[in-house]
mmCIF file of C-alpha atoms in Angstrom:
data_model
loop_
_atom_site.group_PDB
_atom_site.id
_atom_site.type_symbol
_atom_site.label_atom_id
_atom_site.label_comp_id
_atom_site.label_asym_id
_atom_site.label_seq_id
_atom_site.Cartn_x
_atom_site.Cartn_y
_atom_site.Cartn_z
ATOM 1 C CA MET M 1 -80.668 87.377 -12.244
ATOM 2 C CA LEU M 2 -80.043 85.409 -15.229
ATOM 3 C CA PHE M 3 -81.555 88.364 -17.780
ATOM 4 C CA PRO M 4 -78.376 91.363 -19.157
ATOM 5 C CA GLY M 5 -78.979 95.121 -17.642
ATOM 6 C CA PRO M 6 -80.326 96.892 -20.359
ATOM 7 C CA TYR M 7 -76.486 98.106 -20.443
ATOM 8 C CA TYR M 8 -75.790 94.743 -21.252
ATOM 9 C CA VAL M 9 -77.947 94.368 -23.611
ATOM 10 C CA ILE M 10 -77.404 97.641 -25.658
ATOM 11 C CA LYS M 11 -74.088 97.201 -25.946
ATOM 12 C CA GLY M 12 -74.327 93.143 -27.241
ATOM 13 C CA LEU M 13 -76.504 94.665 -29.874
ATOM 14 C CA TYR M 14 -73.731 96.680 -31.198
ATOM 15 C CA PHE M 15 -70.949 94.360 -30.789
ATOM 16 C CA VAL M 16 -72.776 91.845 -33.086
ATOM 17 C CA PHE M 17 -74.668 94.337 -35.716
ATOM 18 C CA SER M 18 -71.083 96.490 -35.936
ATOM 19 C CA GLN M 19 -69.353 93.582 -36.558
ATOM 20 C CA TYR M 20 -72.076 91.942 -39.248
ATOM 21 C CA CYS M 21 -71.397 96.038 -40.937
ATOM 22 C CA VAL M 22 -68.218 95.696 -40.950
ATOM 23 C CA VAL M 23 -66.962 92.598 -41.853
ATOM 24 C CA SER M 24 -69.584 92.278 -44.648
ATOM 25 C CA VAL M 25 -68.726 95.574 -46.671
ATOM 26 C CA PHE M 26 -65.253 94.738 -45.871
ATOM 27 C CA ILE M 27 -65.900 91.370 -47.871
ATOM 28 C CA THR M 28 -67.796 93.008 -50.042
ATOM 29 C CA LEU M 29 -66.658 96.163 -51.327
ATOM 30 C CA HIS M 30 -62.290 93.495 -51.897
ATOM 31 C CA ILE M 31 -65.076 91.461 -54.097
ATOM 32 C CA LEU M 32 -66.256 94.185 -55.997
ATOM 33 C CA LEU M 33 -62.982 96.145 -56.054
ATOM 34 C CA LEU M 34 -60.450 92.791 -56.958
ATOM 35 C CA PRO M 35 -60.314 93.627 -60.907
ATOM 36 C CA LEU M 36 -57.980 96.483 -59.628
ATOM 37 C CA ARG M 37 -55.860 94.699 -58.397
ATOM 38 C CA PHE M 38 -54.583 93.372 -61.143
ATOM 39 C CA THR M 39 -55.622 96.767 -63.505
ATOM 40 C CA ALA M 40 -54.880 99.072 -60.276
ATOM 41 C CA PRO M 41 -52.910 97.898 -57.976
ATOM 42 C CA ALA M 42 -51.481 100.495 -56.609
ATOM 43 C CA LEU M 43 -55.107 101.740 -55.986
ATOM 44 C CA TYR M 44 -56.483 99.040 -54.928
ATOM 45 C CA TRP M 45 -53.827 98.704 -51.625
ATOM 46 C CA LYS M 46 -54.253 102.030 -50.792
ATOM 47 C CA ILE M 47 -58.423 101.812 -50.682
ATOM 48 C CA ASP M 48 -57.430 98.711 -48.414
ATOM 49 C CA ALA M 49 -55.510 100.154 -46.047
ATOM 50 C CA LEU M 50 -57.764 103.041 -45.479
ATOM 51 C CA LEU M 51 -60.390 100.340 -44.867
ATOM 52 C CA PHE M 52 -58.808 98.143 -42.373
ATOM 53 C CA LYS M 53 -57.622 100.576 -40.268
ATOM 54 C CA ALA M 54 -61.890 101.782 -40.318
ATOM 55 C CA SER M 55 -61.952 98.080 -38.905
ATOM 56 C CA LEU M 56 -59.337 98.814 -36.378
ATOM 57 C CA GLY M 57 -61.504 101.592 -35.513
ATOM 58 C CA LEU M 58 -64.447 99.151 -35.097
ATOM 59 C CA VAL M 59 -62.348 97.460 -32.325
ATOM 60 C CA SER M 60 -61.249 100.363 -31.188
ATOM 61 C CA SER M 61 -64.907 101.597 -30.572
ATOM 62 C CA TRP M 62 -66.031 98.049 -28.506
ATOM 63 C CA PHE M 63 -63.565 99.899 -25.754
ATOM 64 C CA TYR M 64 -63.782 103.179 -25.783
ATOM 65 C CA THR M 65 -67.412 102.542 -25.106
ATOM 66 C CA GLU M 66 -66.063 100.683 -21.930
ATOM 67 C CA GLY M 67 -63.041 103.253 -20.538
ATOM 68 C CA VAL M 68 -60.942 101.075 -21.437
ATOM 69 C CA THR M 69 -57.527 103.473 -21.044
ATOM 70 C CA LEU M 70 -54.138 102.790 -22.500
ATOM 71 C CA LYS M 71 -51.380 104.361 -21.528
ATOM 72 C CA GLU M 72 -47.802 104.429 -23.643
ATOM 73 C CA SER M 73 -44.903 104.832 -22.569
ATOM 74 C CA GLY M 74 -40.898 104.434 -23.763
ATOM 75 C CA ASP M 75 -39.553 105.632 -27.158
ATOM 76 C CA SER M 76 -41.848 107.746 -29.414
ATOM 77 C CA LEU M 77 -43.028 106.303 -32.427
ATOM 78 C CA LYS M 78 -43.954 109.264 -34.291
ATOM 79 C CA ASP M 79 -40.927 109.682 -36.586
ATOM 80 C CA ILE M 80 -41.163 106.047 -38.101
ATOM 81 C CA TYR M 81 -45.449 105.672 -38.840
ATOM 82 C CA ASN M 82 -44.241 105.314 -42.532
ATOM 83 C CA ASP M 83 -41.315 103.426 -41.987
ATOM 84 C CA GLU M 84 -40.413 99.363 -42.281
ATOM 85 C CA VAL M 85 -41.246 98.508 -39.138
ATOM 86 C CA LEU M 86 -41.483 94.362 -37.221
ATOM 87 C CA LEU M 87 -43.290 94.994 -33.892
ATOM 88 C CA LEU M 88 -43.049 92.453 -31.592
ATOM 89 C CA CYS M 89 -44.846 91.785 -29.163
ATOM 90 C CA ASN M 90 -45.542 89.572 -25.660
ATOM 91 C CA HIS M 91 -48.874 87.637 -25.315
ATOM 92 C CA GLN M 92 -51.011 87.034 -22.869
ATOM 93 C CA SER M 93 -54.388 86.663 -23.666
ATOM 94 C CA THR M 94 -57.234 87.040 -26.546
ATOM 95 C CA ALA M 95 -57.171 90.857 -25.180
ATOM 96 C CA ASP M 96 -53.532 91.048 -26.562
ATOM 97 C CA ILE M 97 -54.286 91.671 -29.787
ATOM 98 C CA GLY M 98 -57.932 93.906 -29.149
ATOM 99 C CA VAL M 99 -54.783 96.406 -27.541
ATOM 100 C CA MET M 100 -52.658 96.309 -30.237
ATOM 101 C CA MET M 101 -55.485 97.443 -32.398
ATOM 102 C CA GLN M 102 -56.010 100.572 -30.201
ATOM 103 C CA SER M 103 -52.690 101.673 -29.859
ATOM 104 C CA MET M 104 -52.089 100.962 -33.293
ATOM 105 C CA TYR M 105 -55.635 103.580 -34.480
ATOM 106 C CA SER M 106 -54.211 105.954 -33.219
ATOM 107 C CA LYS M 107 -50.957 105.862 -35.198
ATOM 108 C CA GLY M 108 -51.890 107.687 -37.746
ATOM 109 C CA PRO M 109 -51.513 105.490 -41.392
ATOM 110 C CA THR M 110 -49.376 103.130 -39.471
ATOM 111 C CA ALA M 111 -53.022 101.313 -38.841
ATOM 112 C CA GLY M 112 -53.427 100.334 -42.310
ATOM 113 C CA HIS M 113 -50.444 98.951 -43.150
ATOM 114 C CA LEU M 114 -49.722 95.782 -41.034
ATOM 115 C CA ILE M 115 -49.394 92.538 -42.018
ATOM 116 C CA TRP M 116 -50.563 90.229 -38.903
ATOM 117 C CA ILE M 117 -48.356 87.017 -37.862
ATOM 118 C CA MET M 118 -51.158 84.646 -36.271
ATOM 119 C CA ASP M 119 -52.324 81.280 -34.835
ATOM 120 C CA HIS M 120 -54.419 79.403 -37.888
ATOM 121 C CA VAL M 121 -57.181 79.059 -35.381
ATOM 122 C CA PHE M 122 -58.064 83.062 -36.285
ATOM 123 C CA ARG M 123 -58.450 82.640 -40.111
ATOM 124 C CA LEU M 124 -62.232 80.428 -38.883
ATOM 125 C CA THR M 125 -63.682 83.617 -37.579
ATOM 126 C CA HIS M 126 -65.011 86.500 -38.837
ATOM 127 C CA PHE M 127 -61.721 89.056 -38.724
ATOM 128 C CA GLY M 128 -60.028 86.218 -39.843
ATOM 129 C CA TRP M 129 -61.701 86.029 -43.104
ATOM 130 C CA MET M 130 -61.044 90.322 -43.726
ATOM 131 C CA SER M 131 -57.177 88.949 -42.840
ATOM 132 C CA CYS M 132 -57.169 86.883 -45.854
ATOM 133 C CA PHE M 133 -58.306 89.772 -48.308
ATOM 134 C CA HIS M 134 -55.770 91.838 -46.232
ATOM 135 C CA GLY M 135 -52.679 89.792 -46.339
ATOM 136 C CA ASP M 136 -51.827 88.685 -42.939
ATOM 137 C CA PHE M 137 -50.190 85.392 -42.892
ATOM 138 C CA PHE M 138 -50.994 82.244 -40.512
ATOM 139 C CA LEU M 139 -49.400 80.394 -38.720
ATOM 140 C CA GLU M 140 -49.910 76.430 -37.587
ATOM 141 C CA LYS M 141 -48.357 74.545 -35.298
ATOM 142 C CA PRO M 142 -45.766 72.086 -36.853
ATOM 143 C CA ARG M 143 -45.376 68.484 -36.021
ATOM 144 C CA THR M 144 -42.342 68.119 -37.789
ATOM 145 C CA GLU M 145 -38.827 69.750 -38.557
ATOM 146 C CA ALA M 146 -40.667 68.881 -42.308
ATOM 147 C CA LYS M 147 -43.512 70.949 -41.649
ATOM 148 C CA ARG M 148 -41.960 73.709 -39.852
ATOM 149 C CA ASN M 149 -39.711 74.105 -42.643
ATOM 150 C CA GLU M 150 -42.173 74.206 -45.039
ATOM 151 C CA GLN M 151 -44.439 77.043 -43.152
ATOM 152 C CA MET M 152 -42.014 78.757 -42.710
ATOM 153 C CA ARG M 153 -41.163 78.558 -47.073
ATOM 154 C CA ASN M 154 -44.525 79.835 -47.998
ATOM 155 C CA MET M 155 -44.205 82.695 -44.906
ATOM 156 C CA LYS M 156 -41.050 83.695 -47.106
ATOM 157 C CA GLU M 157 -42.408 83.970 -50.554
ATOM 158 C CA HIS M 158 -46.158 85.426 -48.636
ATOM 159 C CA ILE M 159 -44.487 88.401 -46.950
ATOM 160 C CA ARG M 160 -42.048 88.533 -50.348
ATOM 161 C CA SER M 161 -45.370 89.550 -52.018
ATOM 162 C CA ALA M 162 -47.348 91.246 -49.687
ATOM 163 C CA TYR M 163 -45.127 93.489 -47.612
ATOM 164 C CA SER M 164 -43.783 94.686 -51.013
ATOM 165 C CA ASP M 165 -47.039 93.904 -54.070
ATOM 166 C CA GLY M 166 -49.395 94.838 -50.774
ATOM 167 C CA MET M 167 -47.694 98.492 -49.973
ATOM 168 C CA LYS M 168 -47.555 97.040 -46.480
ATOM 169 C CA LYS M 169 -44.863 99.020 -43.945
ATOM 170 C CA TRP M 170 -45.113 96.963 -40.440
ATOM 171 C CA VAL M 171 -45.364 93.454 -39.325
ATOM 172 C CA VAL M 172 -46.661 92.681 -36.116
ATOM 173 C CA LEU M 173 -46.292 89.018 -34.429
ATOM 174 C CA PHE M 174 -45.652 87.760 -31.045
ATOM 175 C CA PRO M 175 -43.109 85.524 -31.311
ATOM 176 C CA GLU M 176 -43.712 83.322 -27.977
ATOM 177 C CA GLY M 177 -45.669 81.574 -30.068
ATOM 178 C CA GLY M 178 -49.033 81.751 -27.970
ATOM 179 C CA PHE M 179 -50.435 82.497 -25.015
ATOM 180 C CA LEU M 180 -48.548 82.819 -21.533
ATOM 181 C CA CYS M 181 -50.582 80.271 -19.478
ATOM 182 C CA ASN M 182 -49.395 77.754 -22.047
ATOM 183 C CA MET M 183 -46.463 78.152 -23.172
ATOM 184 C CA ARG M 184 -44.652 78.672 -19.716
ATOM 185 C CA PRO M 185 -44.090 75.055 -18.713
ATOM 186 C CA SER M 186 -42.782 74.511 -21.946
ATOM 187 C CA SER M 187 -40.449 77.241 -21.730
ATOM 188 C CA GLN M 188 -39.669 76.614 -18.396
ATOM 189 C CA ARG M 189 -38.361 73.341 -19.070
ATOM 190 C CA TYR M 190 -36.687 74.625 -21.781
ATOM 191 C CA ALA M 191 -34.761 77.577 -19.960
ATOM 192 C CA ASN M 192 -33.751 74.545 -17.116
ATOM 193 C CA GLN M 193 -32.074 72.323 -19.767
ATOM 194 C CA HIS M 194 -30.162 75.279 -21.116
ATOM 195 C CA GLY M 195 -29.282 76.896 -18.211
ATOM 196 C CA LEU M 196 -31.365 80.335 -19.245
ATOM 197 C CA PRO M 197 -33.133 82.640 -16.517
ATOM 198 C CA ILE M 198 -36.880 80.815 -15.165
ATOM 199 C CA LEU M 199 -39.583 83.225 -16.646
ATOM 200 C CA ASN M 200 -42.280 83.855 -15.059
ATOM 201 C CA ASN M 201 -44.437 86.899 -16.336
ATOM 202 C CA VAL M 202 -43.142 86.030 -19.692
ATOM 203 C CA CYS M 203 -41.928 83.442 -21.554
ATOM 204 C CA LEU M 204 -38.458 82.821 -24.070
ATOM 205 C CA PRO M 205 -39.707 84.143 -27.558
ATOM 206 C CA ARG M 206 -39.147 80.958 -30.248
ATOM 207 C CA LEU M 207 -36.580 82.391 -33.103
ATOM 208 C CA VAL M 208 -37.498 81.243 -36.275
ATOM 209 C CA ALA M 209 -41.142 83.112 -37.823
ATOM 210 C CA THR M 210 -38.987 86.389 -36.457
ATOM 211 C CA GLN M 211 -35.924 85.436 -38.209
ATOM 212 C CA THR M 212 -37.367 84.495 -40.810
ATOM 213 C CA ILE M 213 -39.096 88.172 -41.092
ATOM 214 C CA ILE M 214 -35.801 90.452 -41.031
ATOM 215 C CA ASP M 215 -34.097 87.965 -43.243
ATOM 216 C CA GLU M 216 -36.774 88.401 -46.116
ATOM 217 C CA LEU M 217 -37.021 91.936 -45.176
ATOM 218 C CA THR M 218 -33.460 92.685 -44.395
ATOM 219 C CA PRO M 219 -30.828 91.140 -46.687
ATOM 220 C CA LYS M 220 -27.602 91.120 -46.029
ATOM 221 C CA GLU M 221 -25.033 93.528 -47.207
ATOM 222 C CA GLY M 222 -23.572 92.393 -50.173
ATOM 223 C CA SER M 223 -26.836 90.466 -51.015
ATOM 224 C CA SER M 224 -28.199 90.419 -54.583
ATOM 225 C CA ASP M 225 -31.118 91.159 -52.711
ATOM 226 C CA LEU M 226 -30.700 94.203 -50.908
ATOM 227 C CA LYS M 227 -32.084 96.633 -53.209
ATOM 228 C CA LYS M 228 -34.574 94.906 -54.329
ATOM 229 C CA CYS M 229 -37.523 95.423 -51.744
ATOM 230 C CA ARG M 230 -38.491 98.136 -48.816
ATOM 231 C CA ASN M 231 -35.907 96.881 -46.170
ATOM 232 C CA LEU M 232 -36.625 97.051 -42.513
ATOM 233 C CA LYS M 233 -35.557 99.352 -40.616
ATOM 234 C CA TRP M 234 -36.695 99.238 -36.773
ATOM 235 C CA ILE M 235 -37.677 96.745 -34.394
ATOM 236 C CA VAL M 236 -40.175 97.582 -32.058
ATOM 237 C CA ASP M 237 -40.216 96.075 -29.018
ATOM 238 C CA THR M 238 -43.497 95.968 -27.361
ATOM 239 C CA THR M 239 -44.565 94.933 -23.795
ATOM 240 C CA ILE M 240 -48.432 95.247 -22.449
ATOM 241 C CA ALA M 241 -48.358 94.845 -18.917
ATOM 242 C CA TYR M 242 -51.791 94.647 -17.330
ATOM 243 C CA PRO M 243 -52.421 95.673 -13.484
ATOM 244 C CA ARG M 244 -51.725 93.062 -11.166
ATOM 245 C CA GLY M 245 -50.743 90.551 -14.261
ATOM 246 C CA GLU M 246 -54.082 89.821 -14.343
ATOM 247 C CA ALA M 247 -54.501 89.613 -17.811
ATOM 248 C CA PRO M 248 -58.515 89.477 -18.891
ATOM 249 C CA ASN M 249 -59.959 87.932 -22.078
ATOM 250 C CA GLY M 250 -61.212 90.287 -24.470
ATOM 251 C CA LEU M 251 -64.989 89.618 -24.102
ATOM 252 C CA TYR M 252 -64.253 90.993 -20.771
ATOM 253 C CA LEU M 253 -62.425 94.318 -21.999
ATOM 254 C CA ILE M 254 -65.285 94.941 -24.523
ATOM 255 C CA PHE M 255 -68.074 94.263 -21.850
ATOM 256 C CA SER M 256 -65.828 95.919 -18.779
ATOM 257 C CA ARG M 257 -68.253 99.026 -17.810
ATOM 258 C CA GLY M 258 -65.125 101.065 -17.277
ATOM 259 C CA LYS M 259 -64.530 98.982 -14.006
ATOM 260 C CA PHE M 260 -60.739 97.926 -15.643
ATOM 261 C CA PRO M 261 -57.600 99.873 -14.506
ATOM 262 C CA PRO M 262 -55.797 101.418 -17.463
ATOM 263 C CA ILE M 263 -53.194 99.096 -19.034
ATOM 264 C CA ARG M 264 -49.855 100.004 -19.867
ATOM 265 C CA VAL M 265 -47.788 99.140 -23.812
ATOM 266 C CA HIS M 266 -44.556 100.488 -23.301
ATOM 267 C CA TYR M 267 -42.468 100.690 -26.511
ATOM 268 C CA ARG M 268 -38.692 100.691 -27.753
ATOM 269 C CA VAL M 269 -37.326 101.197 -30.779
ATOM 270 C CA PHE M 270 -34.241 99.763 -31.817
ATOM 271 C CA ASP M 271 -32.277 100.322 -35.386
ATOM 272 C CA ILE M 272 -32.737 97.241 -37.202
ATOM 273 C CA LYS M 273 -28.627 97.627 -38.150
ATOM 274 C CA SER M 274 -27.441 96.466 -34.105
ATOM 275 C CA VAL M 275 -29.298 93.554 -34.106
ATOM 276 C CA PRO M 276 -26.804 90.418 -34.798
ATOM 277 C CA ARG M 277 -27.780 88.637 -37.589
ATOM 278 C CA ASP M 278 -25.840 85.579 -37.129
ATOM 279 C CA GLU M 279 -27.857 82.727 -35.541
ATOM 280 C CA GLU M 280 -26.490 82.811 -31.804
ATOM 281 C CA GLY M 281 -25.757 86.429 -31.444
ATOM 282 C CA PHE M 282 -29.385 86.634 -32.942
ATOM 283 C CA LYS M 283 -30.527 83.986 -30.204
ATOM 284 C CA ASN M 284 -29.064 86.060 -27.337
ATOM 285 C CA TRP M 285 -30.040 89.316 -28.980
ATOM 286 C CA MET M 286 -33.893 88.131 -28.749
ATOM 287 C CA TYR M 287 -33.180 86.385 -25.221
ATOM 288 C CA ASP M 288 -32.092 89.498 -23.766
ATOM 289 C CA ARG M 289 -35.187 91.122 -24.971
ATOM 290 C CA TYR M 290 -37.576 89.133 -23.183
ATOM 291 C CA ILE M 291 -35.321 88.843 -20.077
ATOM 292 C CA GLU M 292 -35.294 92.943 -19.622
ATOM 293 C CA LYS M 293 -39.408 92.430 -19.611
ATOM 294 C CA GLU M 294 -39.666 89.872 -17.689
ATOM 295 C CA ALA M 295 -37.536 92.183 -15.208
ATOM 296 C CA MET M 296 -39.929 95.247 -16.453
ATOM 297 C CA LEU M 297 -43.117 94.012 -15.626
ATOM 298 C CA GLU M 298 -42.251 91.830 -12.235
ATOM 299 C CA ARG M 299 -40.863 95.791 -11.884
ATOM 300 C CA PHE M 300 -45.027 96.571 -12.617
ATOM 301 C CA TYR M 301 -46.177 94.303 -10.513
ATOM 302 C CA LYS M 302 -45.026 95.169 -7.390
ATOM 303 C CA THR M 303 -44.385 99.486 -8.005
ATOM 304 C CA GLY M 304 -47.113 99.906 -10.290
ATOM 305 C CA SER M 305 -44.251 101.563 -12.431
ATOM 306 C CA LEU M 306 -42.437 99.861 -15.692
ATOM 307 C CA VAL M 307 -39.302 101.838 -15.726
ATOM 308 C CA ASP M 308 -37.826 104.658 -13.745
ATOM 309 C CA ASN M 309 -38.564 108.428 -14.576
ATOM 310 C CA LEU M 310 -41.397 107.168 -16.704
ATOM 311 C CA THR M 311 -43.157 109.075 -18.421
ATOM 312 C CA GLU M 312 -46.858 107.730 -19.815
ATOM 313 C CA SER M 313 -49.232 109.158 -22.392
ATOM 314 C CA ILE M 314 -52.985 109.142 -23.707
ATOM 315 C CA ASP M 315 -52.529 108.401 -27.133
ATOM 316 C CA THR M 316 -56.735 108.271 -28.190
ATOM 317 C CA ASP M 317 -58.936 108.694 -31.879
ATOM 318 C CA VAL M 318 -62.372 108.236 -30.521
ATOM 319 C CA LYS M 319 -64.094 111.186 -33.134
ATOM 320 C CA GLY M 320 -61.794 108.751 -36.015
ATOM 321 C CA ALA M 321 -63.415 105.514 -34.072
ATOM 322 C CA PHE M 322 -66.942 106.027 -34.130
ATOM 323 C CA PHE M 323 -67.165 107.882 -37.443
ATOM 324 C CA SER M 324 -64.988 104.399 -39.081
ATOM 325 C CA VAL M 325 -67.616 102.600 -37.927
ATOM 326 C CA LEU M 326 -70.639 104.873 -38.971
ATOM 327 C CA PHE M 327 -68.724 104.344 -42.773
ATOM 328 C CA TYR M 328 -69.613 100.847 -42.415
ATOM 329 C CA VAL M 329 -72.788 101.120 -41.395
ATOM 330 C CA VAL M 330 -73.770 103.535 -44.006
ATOM 331 C CA MET M 331 -71.828 101.256 -46.483
ATOM 332 C CA ALA M 332 -74.100 98.067 -45.176
ATOM 333 C CA VAL M 333 -77.873 99.687 -45.488
ATOM 334 C CA CYS M 334 -76.601 101.329 -49.028
ATOM 335 C CA PHE M 335 -75.124 97.526 -50.224
ATOM 336 C CA SER M 336 -78.303 95.918 -48.455
ATOM 337 C CA GLU M 337 -81.282 98.351 -50.786
ATOM 338 C CA GLY M 338 -82.433 97.187 -54.082
ATOM 339 C CA ASP M 339 -83.492 94.376 -54.620
ATOM 340 C CA SER M 340 -79.711 93.554 -55.790
ATOM 341 C CA GLY M 341 -78.527 94.685 -52.965
ATOM 342 C CA LEU M 342 -75.838 96.607 -54.371
ATOM 343 C CA TYR M 343 -77.782 99.625 -56.065
ATOM 344 C CA GLY M 344 -77.659 101.335 -52.885
ATOM 345 C CA LEU M 345 -74.465 103.258 -53.405
ATOM 346 C CA GLN M 346 -76.665 105.630 -55.482
ATOM 347 C CA LYS M 347 -79.572 105.496 -53.421
ATOM 348 C CA CYS M 348 -78.277 106.545 -50.765
ATOM 349 C CA SER M 349 -78.008 110.443 -50.395
ATOM 350 C CA LYS M 350 -74.483 111.041 -48.152
ATOM 351 C CA ILE M 351 -72.776 108.570 -50.522
ATOM 352 C CA HIS M 352 -75.013 109.756 -52.964
ATOM 353 C CA HIS M 353 -73.196 113.266 -53.364
ATOM 354 C CA LEU M 354 -69.559 111.742 -51.824
ATOM 355 C CA SER M 355 -69.370 110.221 -55.067
ATOM 356 C CA HIS M 356 -69.971 113.585 -57.318
ATOM 357 C CA GLY M 357 -73.121 114.541 -56.877
ATOM 358 C CA LEU M 358 -74.498 112.006 -59.212
ATOM 359 C CA GLU M 359 -77.946 111.906 -60.823
ATOM 360 C CA GLU M 360 -80.845 109.699 -59.576
ATOM 361 C CA SER M 361 -82.022 107.391 -61.796
ATOM 362 C CA GLN M 362 -84.123 103.803 -61.406
ATOM 363 C CA PRO M 363 -82.258 100.785 -61.302
ATOM 364 C CA ARG M 364 -82.261 98.238 -64.399
ATOM 365 C CA PRO M 365 -81.703 94.803 -63.693
ATOM 366 C CA ASP M 366 -79.016 94.482 -65.834
ATOM 367 C CA MET M 367 -77.175 97.725 -64.263
ATOM 368 C CA LEU M 368 -73.872 97.089 -62.191
ATOM 369 C CA ILE M 369 -72.610 99.062 -59.377
ATOM 370 C CA ASN M 370 -70.152 101.562 -61.318
ATOM 371 C CA GLN M 371 -66.546 100.691 -60.155
ATOM 372 C CA SER M 372 -65.283 103.631 -59.816
ATOM 373 C CA ASP M 373 -68.219 105.212 -57.890
ATOM 374 C CA VAL M 374 -67.428 102.954 -55.479
ATOM 375 C CA VAL M 375 -63.688 103.350 -54.581
ATOM 376 C CA MET M 376 -64.522 107.696 -55.328
ATOM 377 C CA THR M 377 -66.968 106.829 -52.861
ATOM 378 C CA ILE M 378 -64.825 104.451 -49.842
ATOM 379 C CA THR M 379 -61.811 107.277 -50.732
ATOM 380 C CA HIS M 380 -63.849 110.441 -50.227
ATOM 381 C CA ALA M 381 -65.240 108.576 -46.644
ATOM 382 C CA CYS M 382 -62.816 106.991 -45.082
ATOM 383 C CA LEU M 383 -60.449 110.277 -45.442
#
């Protein structure tokens, strides 16, 4: 049948409309509140964190409506939600990003204080535009050593400013440098040339970006930069495992209608002080983690269990995800009202109530939206 069934039509409309609301409102509010970035940066980045977490709620809602379940295991993250963390994850398909967003959304304030290190192609998408405002960083695959060094210098400067000034706490990175199916041949060639284990379920990690982040956010003992910034405290080694090793693309998960089995997400937390800082020691430490991932995934594909005596939990926030979407939809409707498209905040009764019950007033051509009203609206609605 060429014409999709009613369910796919309805879900497709929700998929498109919700993206329109979230992206347009997120970008519009960041532009409207841009003066706060210079006059009250702490308030600006707090609002950004609320808005960004709510945008992760959108992605989570797509998966929740399909019954996509994440079964989490390993070390608990609850005690480090507010700490400084570098999260490293294996990378198999576009679904990995959505899975990590769904997982992070239910982790309290963590979701709003993430920096994502992503492929530069993502910058061209509408979510990439949001990421630019949020302070994420985009990596290209450099063709020369000079280009790679230049990119790492740019990332250092970006991390230094975005992490400290932008009130970020967690950095999310996929060290393999691309999808498993694309990177596996070169990874296996490198392993064969250097006498390393041949991996099939993961790739050997690229080290430069990871080491650059650690060096920038965790100055070595005796360094004059040691007390100038908030230093990393933990590395969270994350393993995503799909049933039978069949990693779907993101769109398939979004329209899977509950047919996809539970996805496993396994966490291991390492104190940053336990990670070697010399080049050779760090390389061996990283390779060991991915060799361990290979063994865990191989076991999972054969037995359905990542490790012995595994305790799994399902951590969700369905209500919060759909309230996040509702917030963005209400804001989008408010922005669309009025001759200028900005008077809606004062004409929408719900937002009007949240904004301290300001009296209705007829919009005038010379009237601009009150910035304090926007701030109060966002803060109250998101909380």
